[in-house]
Coordinates of N, CA, C and O in Angstrom, one line a residue:
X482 N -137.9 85.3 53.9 CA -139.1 84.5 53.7 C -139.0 83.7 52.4 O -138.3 84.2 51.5
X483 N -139.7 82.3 52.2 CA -139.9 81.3 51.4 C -140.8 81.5 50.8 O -141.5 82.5 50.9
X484 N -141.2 80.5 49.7 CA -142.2 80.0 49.3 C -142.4 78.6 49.2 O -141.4 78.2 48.7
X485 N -143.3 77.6 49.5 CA -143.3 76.4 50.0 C -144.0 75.9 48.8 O -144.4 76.7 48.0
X486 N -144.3 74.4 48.6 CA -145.5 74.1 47.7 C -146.5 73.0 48.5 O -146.3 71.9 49.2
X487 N -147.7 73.7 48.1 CA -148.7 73.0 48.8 C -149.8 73.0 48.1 O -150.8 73.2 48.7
X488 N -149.8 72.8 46.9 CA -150.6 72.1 46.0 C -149.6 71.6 44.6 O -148.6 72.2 44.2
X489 N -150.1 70.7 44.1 CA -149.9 69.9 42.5 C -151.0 70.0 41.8 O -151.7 69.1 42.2
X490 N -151.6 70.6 40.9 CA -152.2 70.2 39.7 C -152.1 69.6 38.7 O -151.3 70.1 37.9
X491 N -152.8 68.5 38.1 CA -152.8 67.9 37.1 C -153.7 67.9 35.9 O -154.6 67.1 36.2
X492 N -153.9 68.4 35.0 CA -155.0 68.2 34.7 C -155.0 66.7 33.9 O -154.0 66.0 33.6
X493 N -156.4 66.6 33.7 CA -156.7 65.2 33.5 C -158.0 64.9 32.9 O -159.0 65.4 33.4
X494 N -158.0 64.2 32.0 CA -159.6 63.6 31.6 C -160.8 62.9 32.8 O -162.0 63.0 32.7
X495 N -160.1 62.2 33.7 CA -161.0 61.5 34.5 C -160.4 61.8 36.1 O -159.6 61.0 36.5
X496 N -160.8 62.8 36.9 CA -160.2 63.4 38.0 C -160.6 62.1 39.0 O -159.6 61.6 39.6
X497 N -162.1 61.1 39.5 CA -162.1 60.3 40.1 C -161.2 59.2 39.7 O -160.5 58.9 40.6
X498 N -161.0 58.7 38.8 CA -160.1 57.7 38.3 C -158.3 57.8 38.9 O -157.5 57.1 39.4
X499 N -158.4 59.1 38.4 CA -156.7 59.6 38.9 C -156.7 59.6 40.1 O -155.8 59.1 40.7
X500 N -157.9 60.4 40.9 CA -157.8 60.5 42.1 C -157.7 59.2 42.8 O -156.9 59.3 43.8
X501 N -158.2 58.0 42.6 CA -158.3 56.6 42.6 C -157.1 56.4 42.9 O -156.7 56.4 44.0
X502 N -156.4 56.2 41.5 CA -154.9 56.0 41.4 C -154.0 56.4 42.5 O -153.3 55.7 43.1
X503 N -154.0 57.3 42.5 CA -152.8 58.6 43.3 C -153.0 58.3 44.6 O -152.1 58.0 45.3
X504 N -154.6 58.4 45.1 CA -154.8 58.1 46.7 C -153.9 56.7 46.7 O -152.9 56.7 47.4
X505 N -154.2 55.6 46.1 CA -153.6 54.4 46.3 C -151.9 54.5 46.0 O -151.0 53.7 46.5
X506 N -151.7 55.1 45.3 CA -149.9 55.1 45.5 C -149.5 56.1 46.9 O -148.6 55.8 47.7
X507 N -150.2 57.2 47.1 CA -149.7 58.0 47.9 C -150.2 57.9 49.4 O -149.7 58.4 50.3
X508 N -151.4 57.2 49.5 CA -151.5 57.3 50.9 C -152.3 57.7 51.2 O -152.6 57.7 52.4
X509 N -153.2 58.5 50.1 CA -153.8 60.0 50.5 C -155.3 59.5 49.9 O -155.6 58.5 49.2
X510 N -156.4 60.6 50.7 CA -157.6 60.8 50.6 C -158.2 61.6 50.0 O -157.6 62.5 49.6
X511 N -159.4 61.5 49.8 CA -160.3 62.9 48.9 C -160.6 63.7 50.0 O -161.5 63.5 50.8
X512 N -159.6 64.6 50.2 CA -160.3 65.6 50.3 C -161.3 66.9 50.1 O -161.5 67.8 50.9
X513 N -162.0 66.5 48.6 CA -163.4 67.3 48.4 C -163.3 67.9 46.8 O -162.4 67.9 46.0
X514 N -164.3 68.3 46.6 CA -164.5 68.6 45.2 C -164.6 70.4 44.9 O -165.3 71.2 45.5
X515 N -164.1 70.7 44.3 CA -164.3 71.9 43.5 C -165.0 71.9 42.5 O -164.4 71.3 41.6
X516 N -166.4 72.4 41.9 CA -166.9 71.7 40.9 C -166.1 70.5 40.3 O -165.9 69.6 41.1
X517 N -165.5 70.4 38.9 CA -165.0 69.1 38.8 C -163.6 68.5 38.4 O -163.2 67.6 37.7
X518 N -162.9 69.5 39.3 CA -162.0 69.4 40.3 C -161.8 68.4 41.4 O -162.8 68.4 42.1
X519 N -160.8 67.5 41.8 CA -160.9 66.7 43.1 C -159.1 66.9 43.9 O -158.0 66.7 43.3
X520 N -159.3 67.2 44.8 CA -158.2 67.6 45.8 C -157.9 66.1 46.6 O -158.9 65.5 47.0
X521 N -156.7 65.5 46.7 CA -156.6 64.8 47.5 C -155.4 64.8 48.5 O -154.4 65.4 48.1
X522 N -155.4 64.4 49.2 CA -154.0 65.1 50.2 C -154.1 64.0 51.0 O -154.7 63.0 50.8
X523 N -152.9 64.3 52.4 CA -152.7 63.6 53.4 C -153.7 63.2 54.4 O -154.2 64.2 54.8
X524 N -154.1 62.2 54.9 CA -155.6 62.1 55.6 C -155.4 62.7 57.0 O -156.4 63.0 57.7
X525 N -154.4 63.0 57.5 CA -154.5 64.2 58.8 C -154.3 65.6 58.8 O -154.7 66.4 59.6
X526 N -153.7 65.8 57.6 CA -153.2 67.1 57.6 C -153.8 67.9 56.1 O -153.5 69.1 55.7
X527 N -154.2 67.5 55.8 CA -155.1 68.0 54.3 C -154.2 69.2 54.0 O -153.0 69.2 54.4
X528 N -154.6 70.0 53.3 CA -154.2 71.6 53.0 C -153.0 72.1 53.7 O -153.2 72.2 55.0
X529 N -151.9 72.3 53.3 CA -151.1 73.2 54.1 C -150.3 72.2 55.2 O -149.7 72.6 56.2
X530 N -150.4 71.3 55.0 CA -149.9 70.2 55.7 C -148.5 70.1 54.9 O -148.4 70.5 53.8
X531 N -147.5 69.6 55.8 CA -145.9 69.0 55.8 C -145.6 68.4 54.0 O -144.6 68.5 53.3
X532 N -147.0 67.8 53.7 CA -147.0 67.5 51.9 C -147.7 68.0 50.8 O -148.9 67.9 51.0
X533 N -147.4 68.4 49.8 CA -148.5 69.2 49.2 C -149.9 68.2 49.0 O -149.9 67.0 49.0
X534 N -150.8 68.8 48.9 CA -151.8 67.9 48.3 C -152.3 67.7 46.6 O -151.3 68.0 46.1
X535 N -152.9 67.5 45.9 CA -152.7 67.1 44.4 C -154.3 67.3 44.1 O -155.2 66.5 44.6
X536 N -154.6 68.3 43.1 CA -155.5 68.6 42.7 C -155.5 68.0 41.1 O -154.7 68.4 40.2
X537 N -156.6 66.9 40.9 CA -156.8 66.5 40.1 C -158.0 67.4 38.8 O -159.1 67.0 38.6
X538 N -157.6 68.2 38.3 CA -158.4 69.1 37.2 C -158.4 68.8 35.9 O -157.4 68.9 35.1
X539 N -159.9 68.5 35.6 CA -160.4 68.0 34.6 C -160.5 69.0 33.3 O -160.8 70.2 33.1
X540 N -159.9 68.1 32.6 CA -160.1 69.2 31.1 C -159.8 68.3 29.9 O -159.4 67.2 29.9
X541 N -160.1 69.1 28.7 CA -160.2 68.2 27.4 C -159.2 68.6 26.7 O -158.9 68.0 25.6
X542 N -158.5 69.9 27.1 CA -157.2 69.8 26.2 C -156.4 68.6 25.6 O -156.2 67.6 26.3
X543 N -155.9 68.7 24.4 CA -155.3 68.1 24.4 C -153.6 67.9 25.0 O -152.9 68.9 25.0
X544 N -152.8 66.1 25.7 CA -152.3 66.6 26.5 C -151.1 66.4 25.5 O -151.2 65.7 24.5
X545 N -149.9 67.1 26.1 CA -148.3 67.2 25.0 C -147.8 65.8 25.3 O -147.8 65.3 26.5
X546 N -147.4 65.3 24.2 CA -146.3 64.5 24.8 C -145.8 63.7 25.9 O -145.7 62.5 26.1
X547 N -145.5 64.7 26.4 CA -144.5 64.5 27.5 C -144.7 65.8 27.8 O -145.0 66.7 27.1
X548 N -144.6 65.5 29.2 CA -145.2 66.4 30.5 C -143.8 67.2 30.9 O -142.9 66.5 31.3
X549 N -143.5 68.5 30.8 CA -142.5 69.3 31.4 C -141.6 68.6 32.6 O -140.4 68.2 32.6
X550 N -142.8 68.4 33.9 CA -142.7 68.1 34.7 C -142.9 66.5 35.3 O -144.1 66.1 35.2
X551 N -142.4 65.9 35.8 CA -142.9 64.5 36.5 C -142.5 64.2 37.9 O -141.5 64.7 38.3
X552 N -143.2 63.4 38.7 CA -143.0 63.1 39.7 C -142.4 62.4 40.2 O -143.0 61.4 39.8
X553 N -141.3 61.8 41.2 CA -140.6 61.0 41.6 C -141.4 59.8 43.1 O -141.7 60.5 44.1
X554 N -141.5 59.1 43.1 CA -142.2 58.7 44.5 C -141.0 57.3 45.0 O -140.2 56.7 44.3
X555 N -141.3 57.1 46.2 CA -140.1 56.5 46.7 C -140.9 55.6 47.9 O -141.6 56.1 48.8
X556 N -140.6 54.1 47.8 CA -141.2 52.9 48.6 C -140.8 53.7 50.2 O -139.9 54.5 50.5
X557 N -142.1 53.1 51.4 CA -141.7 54.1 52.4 C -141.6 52.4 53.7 O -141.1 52.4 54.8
X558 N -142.3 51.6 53.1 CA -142.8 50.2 54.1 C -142.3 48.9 53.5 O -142.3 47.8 54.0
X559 N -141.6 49.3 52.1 CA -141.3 47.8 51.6 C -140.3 48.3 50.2 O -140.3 49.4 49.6
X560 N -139.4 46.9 50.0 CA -138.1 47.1 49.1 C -139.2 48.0 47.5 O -140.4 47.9 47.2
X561 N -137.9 48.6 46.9 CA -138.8 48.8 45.4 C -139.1 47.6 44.6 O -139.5 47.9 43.5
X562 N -139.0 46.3 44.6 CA -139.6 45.4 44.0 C -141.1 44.8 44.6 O -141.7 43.9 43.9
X563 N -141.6 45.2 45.8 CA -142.5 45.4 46.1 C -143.2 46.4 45.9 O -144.4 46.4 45.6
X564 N -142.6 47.3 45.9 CA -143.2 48.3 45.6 C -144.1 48.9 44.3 O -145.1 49.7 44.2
X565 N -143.1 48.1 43.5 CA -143.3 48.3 41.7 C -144.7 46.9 41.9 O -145.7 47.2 41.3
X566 N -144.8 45.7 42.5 CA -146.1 45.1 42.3 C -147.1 45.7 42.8 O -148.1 45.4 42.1
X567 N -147.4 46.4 43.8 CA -147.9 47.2 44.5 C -148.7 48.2 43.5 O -149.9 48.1 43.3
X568 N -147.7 49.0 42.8 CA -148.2 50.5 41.5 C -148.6 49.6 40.6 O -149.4 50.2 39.9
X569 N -148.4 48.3 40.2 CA -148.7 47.8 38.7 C -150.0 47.4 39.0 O -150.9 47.7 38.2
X570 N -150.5 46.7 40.3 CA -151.6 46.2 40.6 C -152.6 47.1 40.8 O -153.8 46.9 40.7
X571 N -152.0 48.6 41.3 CA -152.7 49.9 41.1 C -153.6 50.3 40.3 O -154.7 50.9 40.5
X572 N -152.6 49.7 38.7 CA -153.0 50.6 37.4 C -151.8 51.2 36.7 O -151.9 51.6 35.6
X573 N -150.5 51.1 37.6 CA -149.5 51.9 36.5 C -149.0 50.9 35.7 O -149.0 49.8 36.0
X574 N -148.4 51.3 34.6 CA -148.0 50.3 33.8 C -146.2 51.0 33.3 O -145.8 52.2 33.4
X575 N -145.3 49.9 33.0 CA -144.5 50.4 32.5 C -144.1 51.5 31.7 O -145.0 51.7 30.8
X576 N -143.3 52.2 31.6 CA -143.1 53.6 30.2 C -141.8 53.5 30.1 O -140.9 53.7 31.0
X577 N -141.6 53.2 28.6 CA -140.5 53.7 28.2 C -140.4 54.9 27.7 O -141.1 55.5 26.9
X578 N -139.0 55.3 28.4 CA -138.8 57.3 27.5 C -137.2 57.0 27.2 O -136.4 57.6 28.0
X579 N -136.6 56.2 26.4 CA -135.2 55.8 26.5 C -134.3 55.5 27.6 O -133.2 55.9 27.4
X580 N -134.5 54.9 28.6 CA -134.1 54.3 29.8 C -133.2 53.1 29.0 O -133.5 52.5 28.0
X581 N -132.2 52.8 29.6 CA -130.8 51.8 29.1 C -131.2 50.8 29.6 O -131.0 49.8 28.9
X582 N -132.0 50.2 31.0 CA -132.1 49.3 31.5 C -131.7 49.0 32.8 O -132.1 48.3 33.7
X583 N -130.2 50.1 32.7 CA -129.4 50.1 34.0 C -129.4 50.8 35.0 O -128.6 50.7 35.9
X584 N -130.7 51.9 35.0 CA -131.2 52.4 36.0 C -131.8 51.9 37.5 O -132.8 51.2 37.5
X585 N -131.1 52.3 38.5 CA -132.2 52.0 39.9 C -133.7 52.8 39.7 O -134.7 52.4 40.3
X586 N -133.7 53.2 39.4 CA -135.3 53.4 39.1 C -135.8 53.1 37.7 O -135.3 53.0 36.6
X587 N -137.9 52.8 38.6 CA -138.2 52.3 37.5 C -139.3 53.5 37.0 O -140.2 54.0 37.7
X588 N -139.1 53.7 35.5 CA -140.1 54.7 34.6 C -141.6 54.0 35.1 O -141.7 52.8 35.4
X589 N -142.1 54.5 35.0 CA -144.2 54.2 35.1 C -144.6 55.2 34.4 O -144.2 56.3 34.0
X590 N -146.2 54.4 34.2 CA -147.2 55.4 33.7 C -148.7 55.4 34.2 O -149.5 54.5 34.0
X591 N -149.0 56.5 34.9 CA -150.6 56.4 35.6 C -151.4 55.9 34.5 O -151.0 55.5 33.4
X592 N -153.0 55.9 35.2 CA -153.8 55.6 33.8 C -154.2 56.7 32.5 O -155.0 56.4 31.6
X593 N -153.6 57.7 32.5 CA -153.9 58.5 31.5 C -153.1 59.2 31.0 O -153.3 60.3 30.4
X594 N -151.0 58.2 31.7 CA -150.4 58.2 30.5 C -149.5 59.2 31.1 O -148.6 59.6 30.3
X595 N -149.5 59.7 32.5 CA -148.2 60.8 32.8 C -147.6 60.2 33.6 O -148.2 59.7 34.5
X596 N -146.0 60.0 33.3 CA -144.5 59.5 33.8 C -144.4 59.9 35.2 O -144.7 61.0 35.6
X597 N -144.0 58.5 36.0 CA -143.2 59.2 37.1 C -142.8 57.7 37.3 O -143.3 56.6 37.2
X598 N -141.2 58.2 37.9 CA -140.2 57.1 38.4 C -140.6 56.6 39.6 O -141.2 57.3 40.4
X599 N -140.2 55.6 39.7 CA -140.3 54.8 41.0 C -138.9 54.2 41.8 O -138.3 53.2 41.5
X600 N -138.4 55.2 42.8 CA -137.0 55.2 43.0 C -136.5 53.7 44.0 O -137.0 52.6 44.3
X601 N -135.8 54.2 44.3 CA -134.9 52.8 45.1 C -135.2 53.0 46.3 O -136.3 52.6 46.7
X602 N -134.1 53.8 47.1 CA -134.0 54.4 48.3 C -135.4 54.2 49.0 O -136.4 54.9 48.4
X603 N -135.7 53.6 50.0 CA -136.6 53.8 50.7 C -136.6 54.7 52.0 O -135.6 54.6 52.7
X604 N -137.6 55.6 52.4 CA -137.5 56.7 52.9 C -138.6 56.4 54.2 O -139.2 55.4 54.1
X605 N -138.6 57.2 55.0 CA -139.4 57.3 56.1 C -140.8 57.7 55.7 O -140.9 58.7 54.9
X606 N -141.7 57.1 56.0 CA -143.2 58.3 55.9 C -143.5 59.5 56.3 O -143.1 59.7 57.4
X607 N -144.0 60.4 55.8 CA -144.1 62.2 56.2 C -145.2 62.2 57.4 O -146.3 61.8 57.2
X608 N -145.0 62.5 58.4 CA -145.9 62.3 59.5 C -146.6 63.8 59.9 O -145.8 64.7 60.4
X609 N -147.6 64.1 59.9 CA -147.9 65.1 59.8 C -147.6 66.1 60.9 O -147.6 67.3 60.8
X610 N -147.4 65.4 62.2 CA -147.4 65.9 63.8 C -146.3 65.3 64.1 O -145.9 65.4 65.3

C-alpha cells in the first residue's frame, strides 16, 4: 500500500483572491468553504479525484521568505509563451530567485508572492473518467 496526495494547503492572507487566481491557472472550481478556509479542486471530480485539490487557508502569520516548497504547472492547450500571457493576465507576475536567463522555464509569482515555475513541455489534461 501507498500513500497518494489529495490535498495542497496554502496558507494565505486572502483565500477568495488566491482561490480566484489558482481556479484560473488550474482549471479548477470552488469547491466550498470551511469556515475561512476555501477548497478548490477539479470541477468533476472534487476530493479524491486523479488531482489533488488546493485548500486555500487563511492566516496572519507571518510568511518566510521563500516557501520550502513550490509548485510546477505545465501549458496543457497552448505553447508556454501563451501560456506565460495567459498567468500574467491572471495576476502572476514575474520572480526572480537567481535564474541565469537560460532556463526553459519561467519563475512566477501569485498575488501574495508564492513561486512557481511555468514549464515548457506541454502535457495532456488530467481527465477525471
Amino acid at each position: 500500500m501507498a500513500c497518494r496526495i489529495t490535498e495542497l494547503v496554502l496558507d494565505c492572507a486572502d483565500p477568495r483572491r488566491m482561490g480566484d487566481f489558482w481556479c484560473e491557472v488550474l482549471g479548477y472550481v470552488e469547491l466550498g468553504w470551511d469556515g475561512e478556509d476555501l477548497e478548490i479542486g477539479p470541477p468533476e471530480a472534487g476530493f479524491g479525484g486523479p488531482q489533488p485539490t488546493l485548500i486555500l487557508s487563511r492566516s496572519t502569520d507571518p510568511k518566510p521568505a521563500k516557501l520550502p516548497l513550490h509548485l510546477d504547472v505545465n501549458p496543457t492547450d497552448r505553447d508556454q509563451d501563451a501560456e506565460l500571457e495567459r498567468l500574467l493576465a491572471a495576476g502572476a507576475r514575474p520572480a526572480d530567485v537567481g535564474q541565469t536567463g537560460e532556463e526553459s522555464w519561467h519563475v512566477l509569482a501569485d498575488p501574495e508572492g508564492n513561486v512557481f515555475c511555468l514549464l515548457r513541455r506541454r502535457v495532456d489534461p488530467l481527465r477525471s473518467t
